[in-house]
Coordinates of C-alpha atoms in Angstrom, one line a residue:
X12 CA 33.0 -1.3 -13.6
X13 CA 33.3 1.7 -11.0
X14 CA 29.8 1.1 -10.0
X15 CA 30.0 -2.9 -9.8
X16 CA 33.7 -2.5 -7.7
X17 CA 32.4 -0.2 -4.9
X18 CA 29.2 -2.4 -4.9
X19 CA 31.5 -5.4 -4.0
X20 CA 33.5 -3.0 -1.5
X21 CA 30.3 -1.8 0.7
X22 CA 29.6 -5.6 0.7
X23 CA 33.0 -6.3 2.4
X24 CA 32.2 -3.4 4.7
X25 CA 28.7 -4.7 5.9
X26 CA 29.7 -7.9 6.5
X27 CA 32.3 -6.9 8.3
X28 CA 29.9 -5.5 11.0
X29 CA 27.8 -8.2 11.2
X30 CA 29.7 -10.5 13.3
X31 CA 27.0 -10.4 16.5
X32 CA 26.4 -13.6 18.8
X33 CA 23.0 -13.8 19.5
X34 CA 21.2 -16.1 22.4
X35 CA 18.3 -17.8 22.0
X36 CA 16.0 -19.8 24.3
X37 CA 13.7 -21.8 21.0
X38 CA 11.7 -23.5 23.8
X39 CA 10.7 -20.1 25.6
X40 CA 8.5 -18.8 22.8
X41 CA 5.1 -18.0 23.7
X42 CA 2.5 -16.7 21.1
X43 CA 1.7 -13.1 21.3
X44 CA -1.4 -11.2 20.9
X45 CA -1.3 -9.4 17.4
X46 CA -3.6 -6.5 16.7
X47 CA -4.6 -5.3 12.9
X48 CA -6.0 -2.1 12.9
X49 CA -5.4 0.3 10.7
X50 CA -8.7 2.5 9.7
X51 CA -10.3 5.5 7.5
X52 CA -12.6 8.4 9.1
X53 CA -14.8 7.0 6.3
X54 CA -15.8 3.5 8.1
X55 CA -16.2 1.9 11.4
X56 CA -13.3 0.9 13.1
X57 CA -12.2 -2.4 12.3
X58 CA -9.8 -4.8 14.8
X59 CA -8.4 -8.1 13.5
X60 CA -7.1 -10.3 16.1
X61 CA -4.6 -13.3 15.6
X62 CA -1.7 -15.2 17.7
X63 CA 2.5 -14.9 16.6
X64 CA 3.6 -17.8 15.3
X65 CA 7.1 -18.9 16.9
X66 CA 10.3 -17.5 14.7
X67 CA 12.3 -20.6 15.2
X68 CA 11.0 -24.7 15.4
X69 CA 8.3 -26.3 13.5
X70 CA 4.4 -26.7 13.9
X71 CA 1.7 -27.9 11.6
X72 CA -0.6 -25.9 10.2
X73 CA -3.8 -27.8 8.6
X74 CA -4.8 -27.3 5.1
X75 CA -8.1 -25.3 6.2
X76 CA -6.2 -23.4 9.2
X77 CA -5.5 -20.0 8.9
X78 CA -1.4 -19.6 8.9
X79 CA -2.1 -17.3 12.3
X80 CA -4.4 -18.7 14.9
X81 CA -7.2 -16.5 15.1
X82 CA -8.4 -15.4 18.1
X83 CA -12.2 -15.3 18.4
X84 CA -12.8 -14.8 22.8
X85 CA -12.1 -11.2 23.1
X86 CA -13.0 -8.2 24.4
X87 CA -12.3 -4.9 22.6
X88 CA -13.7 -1.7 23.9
X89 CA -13.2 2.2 22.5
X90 CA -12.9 4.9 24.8
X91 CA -14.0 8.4 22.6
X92 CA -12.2 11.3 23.8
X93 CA -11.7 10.3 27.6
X94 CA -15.2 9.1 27.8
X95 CA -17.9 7.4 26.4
X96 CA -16.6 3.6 26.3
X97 CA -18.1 1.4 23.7
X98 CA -18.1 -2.4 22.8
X99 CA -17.3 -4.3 19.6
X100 CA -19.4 -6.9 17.5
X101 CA -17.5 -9.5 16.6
X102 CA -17.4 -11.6 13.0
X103 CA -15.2 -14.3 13.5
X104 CA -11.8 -12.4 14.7
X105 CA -12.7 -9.3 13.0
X106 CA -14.0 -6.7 15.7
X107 CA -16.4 -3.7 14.8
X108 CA -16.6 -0.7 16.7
X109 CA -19.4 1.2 15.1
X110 CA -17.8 4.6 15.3
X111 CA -16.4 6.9 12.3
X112 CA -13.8 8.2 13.4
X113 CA -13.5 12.6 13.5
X114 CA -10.3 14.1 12.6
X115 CA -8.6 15.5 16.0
X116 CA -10.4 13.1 18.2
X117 CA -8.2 11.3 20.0
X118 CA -9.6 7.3 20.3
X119 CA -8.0 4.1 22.8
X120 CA -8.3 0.6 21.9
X121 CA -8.1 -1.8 24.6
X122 CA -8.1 -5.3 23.8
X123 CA -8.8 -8.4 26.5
X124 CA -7.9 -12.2 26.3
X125 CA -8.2 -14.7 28.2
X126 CA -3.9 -15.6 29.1
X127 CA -3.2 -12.7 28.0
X128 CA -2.0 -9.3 29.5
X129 CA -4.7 -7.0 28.1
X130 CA -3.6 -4.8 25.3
X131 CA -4.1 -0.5 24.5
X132 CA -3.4 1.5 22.2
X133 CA -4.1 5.5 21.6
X134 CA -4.5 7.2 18.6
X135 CA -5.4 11.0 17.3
X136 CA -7.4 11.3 14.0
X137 CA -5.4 13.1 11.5
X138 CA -7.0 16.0 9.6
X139 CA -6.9 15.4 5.8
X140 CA -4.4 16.6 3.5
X141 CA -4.5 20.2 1.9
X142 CA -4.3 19.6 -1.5
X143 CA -4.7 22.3 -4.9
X144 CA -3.9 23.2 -8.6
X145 CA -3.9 19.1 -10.1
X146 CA -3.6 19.5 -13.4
X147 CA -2.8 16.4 -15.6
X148 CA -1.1 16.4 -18.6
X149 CA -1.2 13.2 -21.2
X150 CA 0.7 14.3 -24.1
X151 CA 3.7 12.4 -23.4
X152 CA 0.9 8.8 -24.0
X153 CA 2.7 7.9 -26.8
X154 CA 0.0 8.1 -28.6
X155 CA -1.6 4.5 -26.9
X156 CA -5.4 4.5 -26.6
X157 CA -7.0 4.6 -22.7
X158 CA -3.2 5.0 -21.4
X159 CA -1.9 7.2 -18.6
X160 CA 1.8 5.7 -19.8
X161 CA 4.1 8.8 -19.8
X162 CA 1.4 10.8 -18.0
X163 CA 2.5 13.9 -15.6
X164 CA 0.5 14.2 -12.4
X165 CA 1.3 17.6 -10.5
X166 CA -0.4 19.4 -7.5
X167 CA 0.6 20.9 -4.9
X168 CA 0.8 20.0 -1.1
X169 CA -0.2 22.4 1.7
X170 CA 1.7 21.4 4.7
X171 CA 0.4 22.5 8.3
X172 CA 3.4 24.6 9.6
X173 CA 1.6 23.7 13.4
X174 CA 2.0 19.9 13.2
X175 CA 4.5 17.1 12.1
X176 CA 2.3 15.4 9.4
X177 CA 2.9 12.3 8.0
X178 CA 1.6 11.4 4.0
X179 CA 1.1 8.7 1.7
X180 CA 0.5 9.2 -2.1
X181 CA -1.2 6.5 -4.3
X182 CA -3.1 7.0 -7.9
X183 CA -6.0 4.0 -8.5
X184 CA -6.7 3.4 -11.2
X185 CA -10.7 1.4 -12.8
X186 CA -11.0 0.6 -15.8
X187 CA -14.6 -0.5 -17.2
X188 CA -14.0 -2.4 -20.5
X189 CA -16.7 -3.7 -23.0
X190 CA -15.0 -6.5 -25.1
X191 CA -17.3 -7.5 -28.2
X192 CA -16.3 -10.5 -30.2
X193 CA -16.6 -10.8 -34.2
X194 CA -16.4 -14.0 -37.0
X195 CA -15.2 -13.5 -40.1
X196 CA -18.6 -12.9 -41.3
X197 CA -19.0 -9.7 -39.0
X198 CA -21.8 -10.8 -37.2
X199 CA -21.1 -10.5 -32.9
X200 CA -20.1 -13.7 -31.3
X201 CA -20.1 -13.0 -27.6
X202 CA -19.4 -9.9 -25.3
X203 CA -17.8 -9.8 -22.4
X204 CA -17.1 -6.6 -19.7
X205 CA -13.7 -6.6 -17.7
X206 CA -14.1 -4.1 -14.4
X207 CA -11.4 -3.9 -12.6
X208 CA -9.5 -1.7 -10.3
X209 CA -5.6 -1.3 -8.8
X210 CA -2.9 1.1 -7.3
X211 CA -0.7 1.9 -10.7
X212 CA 2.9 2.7 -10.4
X213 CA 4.8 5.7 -10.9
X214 CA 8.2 7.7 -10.8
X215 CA 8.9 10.8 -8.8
X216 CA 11.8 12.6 -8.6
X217 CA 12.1 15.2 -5.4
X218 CA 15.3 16.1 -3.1
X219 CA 12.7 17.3 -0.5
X220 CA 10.4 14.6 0.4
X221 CA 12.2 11.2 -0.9
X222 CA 14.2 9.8 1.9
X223 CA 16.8 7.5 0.0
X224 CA 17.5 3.9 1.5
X225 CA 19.1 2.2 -1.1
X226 CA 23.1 1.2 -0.9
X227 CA 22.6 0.9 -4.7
X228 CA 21.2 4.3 -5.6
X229 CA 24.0 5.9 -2.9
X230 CA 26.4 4.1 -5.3
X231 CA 25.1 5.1 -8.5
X232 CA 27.5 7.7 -9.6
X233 CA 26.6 7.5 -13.2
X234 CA 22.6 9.1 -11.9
X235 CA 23.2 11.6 -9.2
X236 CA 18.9 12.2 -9.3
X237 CA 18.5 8.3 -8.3
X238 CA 18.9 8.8 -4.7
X239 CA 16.3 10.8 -4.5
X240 CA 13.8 9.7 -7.1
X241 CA 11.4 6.8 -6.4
X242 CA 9.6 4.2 -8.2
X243 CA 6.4 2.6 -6.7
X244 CA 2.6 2.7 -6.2
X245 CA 3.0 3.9 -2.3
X246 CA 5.3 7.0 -2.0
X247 CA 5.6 7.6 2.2
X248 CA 7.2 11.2 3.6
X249 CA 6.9 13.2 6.7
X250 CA 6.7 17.0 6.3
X251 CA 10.1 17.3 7.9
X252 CA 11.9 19.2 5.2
X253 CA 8.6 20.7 3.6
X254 CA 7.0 21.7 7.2
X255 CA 4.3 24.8 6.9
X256 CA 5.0 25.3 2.5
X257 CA 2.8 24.5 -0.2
X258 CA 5.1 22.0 -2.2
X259 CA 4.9 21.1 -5.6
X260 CA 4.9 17.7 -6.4
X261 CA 5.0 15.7 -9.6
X262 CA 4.5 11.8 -10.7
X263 CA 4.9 10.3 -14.1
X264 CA 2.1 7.6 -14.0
X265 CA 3.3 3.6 -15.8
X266 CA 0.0 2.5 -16.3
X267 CA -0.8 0.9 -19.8
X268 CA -3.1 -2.6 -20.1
X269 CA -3.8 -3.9 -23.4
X270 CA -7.8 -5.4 -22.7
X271 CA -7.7 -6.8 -26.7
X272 CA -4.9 -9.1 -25.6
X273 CA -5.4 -9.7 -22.4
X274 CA -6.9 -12.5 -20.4
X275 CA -7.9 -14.7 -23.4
X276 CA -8.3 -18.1 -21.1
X277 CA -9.5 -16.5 -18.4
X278 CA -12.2 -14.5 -20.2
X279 CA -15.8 -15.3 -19.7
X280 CA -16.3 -16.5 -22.8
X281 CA -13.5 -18.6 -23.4
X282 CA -16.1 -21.2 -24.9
X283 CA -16.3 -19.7 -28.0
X284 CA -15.1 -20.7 -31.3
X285 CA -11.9 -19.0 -31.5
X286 CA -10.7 -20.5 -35.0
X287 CA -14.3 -18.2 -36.4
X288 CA -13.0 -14.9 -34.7
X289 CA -12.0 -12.7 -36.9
X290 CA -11.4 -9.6 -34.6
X291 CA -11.9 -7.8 -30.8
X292 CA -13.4 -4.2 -30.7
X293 CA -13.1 -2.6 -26.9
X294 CA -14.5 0.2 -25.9
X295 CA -13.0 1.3 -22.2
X296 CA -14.2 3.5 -19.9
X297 CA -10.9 4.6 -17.5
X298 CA -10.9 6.4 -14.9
X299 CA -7.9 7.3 -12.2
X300 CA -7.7 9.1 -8.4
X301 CA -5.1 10.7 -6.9
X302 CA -5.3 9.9 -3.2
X303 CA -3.3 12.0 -0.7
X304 CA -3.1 10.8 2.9
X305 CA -2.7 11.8 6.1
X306 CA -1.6 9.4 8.6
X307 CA -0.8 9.1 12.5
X308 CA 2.9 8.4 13.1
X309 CA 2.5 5.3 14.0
X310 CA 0.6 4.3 10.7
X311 CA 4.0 6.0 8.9
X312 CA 6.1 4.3 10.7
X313 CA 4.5 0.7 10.5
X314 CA 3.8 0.7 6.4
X315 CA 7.7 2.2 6.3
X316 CA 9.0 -0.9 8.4
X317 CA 6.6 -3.2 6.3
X318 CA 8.2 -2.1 2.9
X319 CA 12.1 -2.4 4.5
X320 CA 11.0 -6.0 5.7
X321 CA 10.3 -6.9 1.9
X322 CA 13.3 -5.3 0.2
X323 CA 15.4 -7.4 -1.2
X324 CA 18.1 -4.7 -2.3
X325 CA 21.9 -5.4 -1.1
X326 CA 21.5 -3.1 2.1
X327 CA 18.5 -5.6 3.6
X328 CA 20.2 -8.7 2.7
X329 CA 23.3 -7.6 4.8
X330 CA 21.8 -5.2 7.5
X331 CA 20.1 -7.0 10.6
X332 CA 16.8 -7.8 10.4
X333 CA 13.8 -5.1 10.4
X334 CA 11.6 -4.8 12.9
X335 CA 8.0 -3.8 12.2
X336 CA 6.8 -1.3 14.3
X337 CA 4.3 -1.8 16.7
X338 CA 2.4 0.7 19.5
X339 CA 0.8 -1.9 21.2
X340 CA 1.1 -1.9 24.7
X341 CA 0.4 -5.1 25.9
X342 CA 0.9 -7.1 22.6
X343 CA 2.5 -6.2 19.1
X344 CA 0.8 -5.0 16.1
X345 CA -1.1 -1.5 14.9
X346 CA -3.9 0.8 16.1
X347 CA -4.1 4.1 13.7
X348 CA -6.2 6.1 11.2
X349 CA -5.6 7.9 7.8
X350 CA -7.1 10.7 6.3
X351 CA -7.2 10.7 2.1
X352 CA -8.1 14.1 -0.1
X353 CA -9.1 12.6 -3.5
X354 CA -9.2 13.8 -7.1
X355 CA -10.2 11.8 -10.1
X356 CA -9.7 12.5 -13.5
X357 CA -10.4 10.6 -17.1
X358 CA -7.9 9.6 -19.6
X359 CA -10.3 8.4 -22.1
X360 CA -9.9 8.5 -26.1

């Protein structure tokens, strides 16, 4: 009841500030340029191009339009390190710059339209992460076959005491699975493979790095640790209270899927006489990776303001709307790179 009454009070609170009169011309809404490109020192540098759609009014878009016009005219040029300009291919409005980016190298997009003030960006390479001593531990499984369930992930973090770094952790997870398909005879009916591979979620409790955002954890007096433990498959911090230590960090992996079960309908060989089956034998092959990454500010900053945009938690339902971050000059959108130290690990039977 205490929880559920000062709930309903920051509610009062927060609509109480939101009383704001706000102007707006709907018929002075031009389309701006919007540039996607967020990259990896493993590829070329990728730039997808496409027009705003207006924010308030009506349009039509055609069943085999894309919801953003794309734009397909442009000019988009690198500059390298102050010098050594280079031109993109294009591929409809995807852009390739054939250039893998180097950590420290400091790279400027510009981007040219026709009716359109050209747009620039600049960006520095981060270096990768510093990552040592994984060790995984899977005794808390449960006891469930090919699961990482209950599984503790811990390494520690190496922070550059030099630089304000900004990181990202995810753990993907593939899973190869060889589904054979028996009568009640015991002679095979069919096989069938599943190979598939995803961003699992976890839990992670840490005062140092977890920036907590939600009015409902704040108000959670019964768990003091919730407002600073998260629960996700993208866990974004800067090194601001962890700046030149080697911090310890720990996640408790949620992945479990049941292949035996799973995807019946779907499966390959759905054709198959399912009244003569007498049982499913799999045999999976799992693997998971522990990405760490470094990313430019910018990078941080944008994926931050793309998560608050989709919360749907009490505090983005009454605050005023979030506004993705853009370092576009000229336009709106991202131009930025990301770094990942990797380590992958089995969790086979």
């Amino acid at each position: 009841m205490k929880k559920i009454l000062l709930t309903a009070v920051a509610a009062v609170a927060l609509l109480a500030a939101c009383e704001k009169k706000i102007d707006i011309d709907v018929d002075d809404q031009r389309s701006e340029l919007v540039v996607n490109s967020v990259n990896t020192d493993q590829t070329d540098i990728a730039v997808r191009l496409t027009l705003s759609r207006p924010i308030y009014g009506s349009f039509y878009v055609a069943e085999d339009e894309s919801y953003f016009k794309k734009v397909e005219n442009a000019n988009v040029t690198l500059v390298i390190g102050g010098s050594g300009e280079m031109s993109a291919v294009r591929d409809g409005n995807v852009y390739t710059l054939l250039h893998h980016p180097q950590p420290g190298e400091e790279l400027t997009l510009r981007v040219e339209v026709p009716g359109y003030e050209a747009a620039t960006a600049t960006a520095t390479v981060p270096y990768a992460p510093v990552v040592e001593n994984v060790t995984v531990d899977l005794r808390d499984t449960m006891g469930l076959s090919n699961s990482i369930y209950g599984a503790s992930l811990k390494f520690t973090l190496v922070d550059n005491g030099e630089s304000s770094d900004f990181y990202g952790i995810y753990v993907r997870v593939h899973d190869l699975v060889y589904r054979t398909y028996y009568d009640t005879l015991g002679a095979v009916m069919a096989k069938d493979t599943i190979d598939q591979s995803y961003y699992t979620y976890y839990d992670c409790t840490d005062y140092l790095i977890i920036d907590a955002r939600s009015v409902e954890d704040i108000l959670d007096v019964e768990d003091p640790a919730a407002a600073s433990t998260y629960f996700g498959n993208q866990l974004l911090f800067s090194d601001a209270n962890i700046n030149g230590q080697r911090h310890s960090i720990e996640l408790m992996l949620h992945k479990y899927t049941d292949y035996y079960y799973e995807d019946y309908e779907a499966s390959a060989k759905a054709d198959i006489d399912w009244e003569a089956l007498d049982h499913i034998e799999c045999d999976t092959n799992s693997t998971a990776t522990l990405e760490v990454v470094s990313m430019t500010r910018d990078v941080f900053m944008y994926k931050q303001t793309r998560a608050a945009y989709s919360d749907d938690g009490l505090l983005g339902f009454f605050s005023e709307p979030v506004q993705i971050h853009s370092n576009i000059d000229g336009g709106i959108g991202i131009f930025g790179f990301l770094t990942k130290t990797r380590y992958t690990f089995s969790f086979n039977e």
